[in-house]
Amino acid sequence: ARTSPTLPMFSKFKIVVRTIHCQDSGGQENVHNLDPQTLKKREVVRIDISAKDKDKEKMYDDDRADPSVFVSKKTGRGPLGK
C-alpha cells in the first residue's frame, strides 16, 4: 500500500509511506524487492503502537482505543502484545 499524506499549508512538502503486510513477524529482509543500491540506503523504522509514553500514565483516554487491552468482539483478536 502507498500512502501520501498532504498538508495544504505545505504544498511543496511530500512524503510517501510504502507498507506491505506479510503473514510473518516482520523478519523478511527485502519485502519490497528493492535493488541492492536502494536496499543499502533503506531505513527500517519499527513502530510499537501499543507502547506507552513513559511521561504519561495512560496513552489512551478510552480503553476501547488502547491496543494493549482491546479485544475485538467480532473476531476475538487482541489484546496486542509485545
PDB file of C-alpha atoms in Angstrom:
ATOM      1  CA  ALA A   1       0.000   0.000   0.000  1.00  0.00           C
ATOM      2  CA  ARG A   2       1.142   3.524  -0.635  1.00  0.00           C
ATOM      3  CA  THR A   3       0.093   6.476   1.480  1.00  0.00           C
ATOM      4  CA  SER A   4       0.811  10.090   0.532  1.00  0.00           C
ATOM      5  CA  PRO A   5      -0.400  12.434   3.276  1.00  0.00           C
ATOM      6  CA  THR A   6      -0.750  16.061   2.234  1.00  0.00           C
ATOM      7  CA  LEU A   7      -0.855  19.325   4.116  1.00  0.00           C
ATOM      8  CA  PRO A   8      -2.441  22.257   2.231  1.00  0.00           C
ATOM      9  CA  MET A   9      -0.202  24.757   4.067  1.00  0.00           C
ATOM     10  CA  PHE A  10       2.921  22.951   2.810  1.00  0.00           C
ATOM     11  CA  SER A  11       2.227  22.355  -0.876  1.00  0.00           C
ATOM     12  CA  LYS A  12       5.881  21.629  -1.736  1.00  0.00           C
ATOM     13  CA  PHE A  13       6.267  19.051   1.045  1.00  0.00           C
ATOM     14  CA  LYS A  14       5.777  15.422   0.047  1.00  0.00           C
ATOM     15  CA  ILE A  15       6.157  12.218   1.954  1.00  0.00           C
ATOM     16  CA  VAL A  16       5.328   8.761   0.666  1.00  0.00           C
ATOM     17  CA  VAL A  17       4.924   5.822   3.026  1.00  0.00           C
ATOM     18  CA  ARG A  18       5.075   2.377   1.451  1.00  0.00           C
ATOM     19  CA  THR A  19       3.887  -0.532   3.515  1.00  0.00           C
ATOM     20  CA  ILE A  20       3.295  -4.198   2.950  1.00  0.00           C
ATOM     21  CA  HIS A  21       1.561  -6.621   5.289  1.00  0.00           C
ATOM     22  CA  CYS A  22       3.023 -10.119   5.411  1.00  0.00           C
ATOM     23  CA  GLN A  23       1.930 -13.173   7.346  1.00  0.00           C
ATOM     24  CA  ASP A  24       5.076 -13.261   9.461  1.00  0.00           C
ATOM     25  CA  SER A  25       6.671 -11.462  12.398  1.00  0.00           C
ATOM     26  CA  GLY A  26       8.464  -8.903  10.223  1.00  0.00           C
ATOM     27  CA  GLY A  27      11.659 -10.830   9.654  1.00  0.00           C
ATOM     28  CA  GLN A  28      11.800 -10.677   5.851  1.00  0.00           C
ATOM     29  CA  GLU A  29      14.836  -8.709   4.695  1.00  0.00           C
ATOM     30  CA  ASN A  30      13.582  -7.279   1.380  1.00  0.00           C
ATOM     31  CA  VAL A  31       9.779  -7.487   1.127  1.00  0.00           C
ATOM     32  CA  HIS A  32       9.632  -4.566  -1.331  1.00  0.00           C
ATOM     33  CA  ASN A  33      12.137  -6.274  -3.676  1.00  0.00           C
ATOM     34  CA  LEU A  34      14.442  -3.242  -3.675  1.00  0.00           C
ATOM     35  CA  ASP A  35      17.565  -3.242  -5.829  1.00  0.00           C
ATOM     36  CA  PRO A  36      20.855  -3.630  -3.869  1.00  0.00           C
ATOM     37  CA  GLN A  37      21.729   0.082  -4.062  1.00  0.00           C
ATOM     38  CA  THR A  38      18.325   1.204  -2.743  1.00  0.00           C
ATOM     39  CA  LEU A  39      18.330  -1.565  -0.125  1.00  0.00           C
ATOM     40  CA  LYS A  40      21.616  -0.177   1.285  1.00  0.00           C
ATOM     41  CA  LYS A  41      20.029   3.278   1.714  1.00  0.00           C
ATOM     42  CA  ARG A  42      16.766   1.963   3.169  1.00  0.00           C
ATOM     43  CA  GLU A  43      15.935   2.792   6.764  1.00  0.00           C
ATOM     44  CA  VAL A  44      13.637   0.461   8.682  1.00  0.00           C
ATOM     45  CA  VAL A  45      11.613   2.101  11.426  1.00  0.00           C
ATOM     46  CA  ARG A  46       9.797  -0.268  13.746  1.00  0.00           C
ATOM     47  CA  ILE A  47       6.766   1.229  15.433  1.00  0.00           C
ATOM     48  CA  ASP A  48       5.211  -0.276  18.547  1.00  0.00           C
ATOM     49  CA  ILE A  49       1.645   1.032  18.503  1.00  0.00           C
ATOM     50  CA  SER A  50       0.975  -0.461  21.923  1.00  0.00           C
ATOM     51  CA  ALA A  51       3.970   1.155  23.654  1.00  0.00           C
ATOM     52  CA  LYS A  52       3.143   3.511  26.486  1.00  0.00           C
ATOM     53  CA  ASP A  53       4.593   7.017  26.553  1.00  0.00           C
ATOM     54  CA  LYS A  54       6.913   6.986  29.564  1.00  0.00           C
ATOM     55  CA  ASP A  55       5.781  10.501  30.538  1.00  0.00           C
ATOM     56  CA  LYS A  56       2.099   9.544  30.642  1.00  0.00           C
ATOM     57  CA  GLU A  57       0.268   7.141  32.901  1.00  0.00           C
ATOM     58  CA  LYS A  58      -2.162   6.248  30.101  1.00  0.00           C
ATOM     59  CA  MET A  59      -1.647   6.712  26.391  1.00  0.00           C
ATOM     60  CA  TYR A  60      -5.350   6.449  25.552  1.00  0.00           C
ATOM     61  CA  ASP A  61      -8.254   8.126  27.346  1.00  0.00           C
ATOM     62  CA  ASP A  62     -10.558   5.271  26.406  1.00  0.00           C
ATOM     63  CA  ASP A  63      -9.522   1.619  26.884  1.00  0.00           C
ATOM     64  CA  ARG A  64     -11.530   0.718  23.773  1.00  0.00           C
ATOM     65  CA  ALA A  65      -8.842   2.555  21.755  1.00  0.00           C
ATOM     66  CA  ASP A  66      -5.858   1.046  23.609  1.00  0.00           C
ATOM     67  CA  PRO A  67      -4.498  -1.870  21.519  1.00  0.00           C
ATOM     68  CA  SER A  68      -2.750  -3.341  24.577  1.00  0.00           C
ATOM     69  CA  VAL A  69      -6.110  -4.068  26.268  1.00  0.00           C
ATOM     70  CA  PHE A  70      -8.685  -4.062  23.437  1.00  0.00           C
ATOM     71  CA  VAL A  71     -10.254  -7.367  22.392  1.00  0.00           C
ATOM     72  CA  SER A  72     -12.452  -7.456  19.279  1.00  0.00           C
ATOM     73  CA  LYS A  73     -15.900  -8.884  19.993  1.00  0.00           C
ATOM     74  CA  LYS A  74     -16.334  -9.690  16.309  1.00  0.00           C
ATOM     75  CA  THR A  75     -13.067 -11.574  15.679  1.00  0.00           C
ATOM     76  CA  GLY A  76     -11.840 -12.358  19.203  1.00  0.00           C
ATOM     77  CA  ARG A  77      -8.423 -10.911  18.341  1.00  0.00           C
ATOM     78  CA  GLY A  78      -6.456  -8.921  20.882  1.00  0.00           C
ATOM     79  CA  PRO A  79      -5.113  -7.611  23.023  1.00  0.00           C
ATOM     80  CA  LEU A  80      -1.942  -6.622  21.198  1.00  0.00           C
ATOM     81  CA  GLY A  81       1.133  -7.974  22.964  1.00  0.00           C
ATOM     82  CA  LYS A  82       4.826  -7.201  22.840  1.00  0.00           C
TER      83      LYS A  82
END
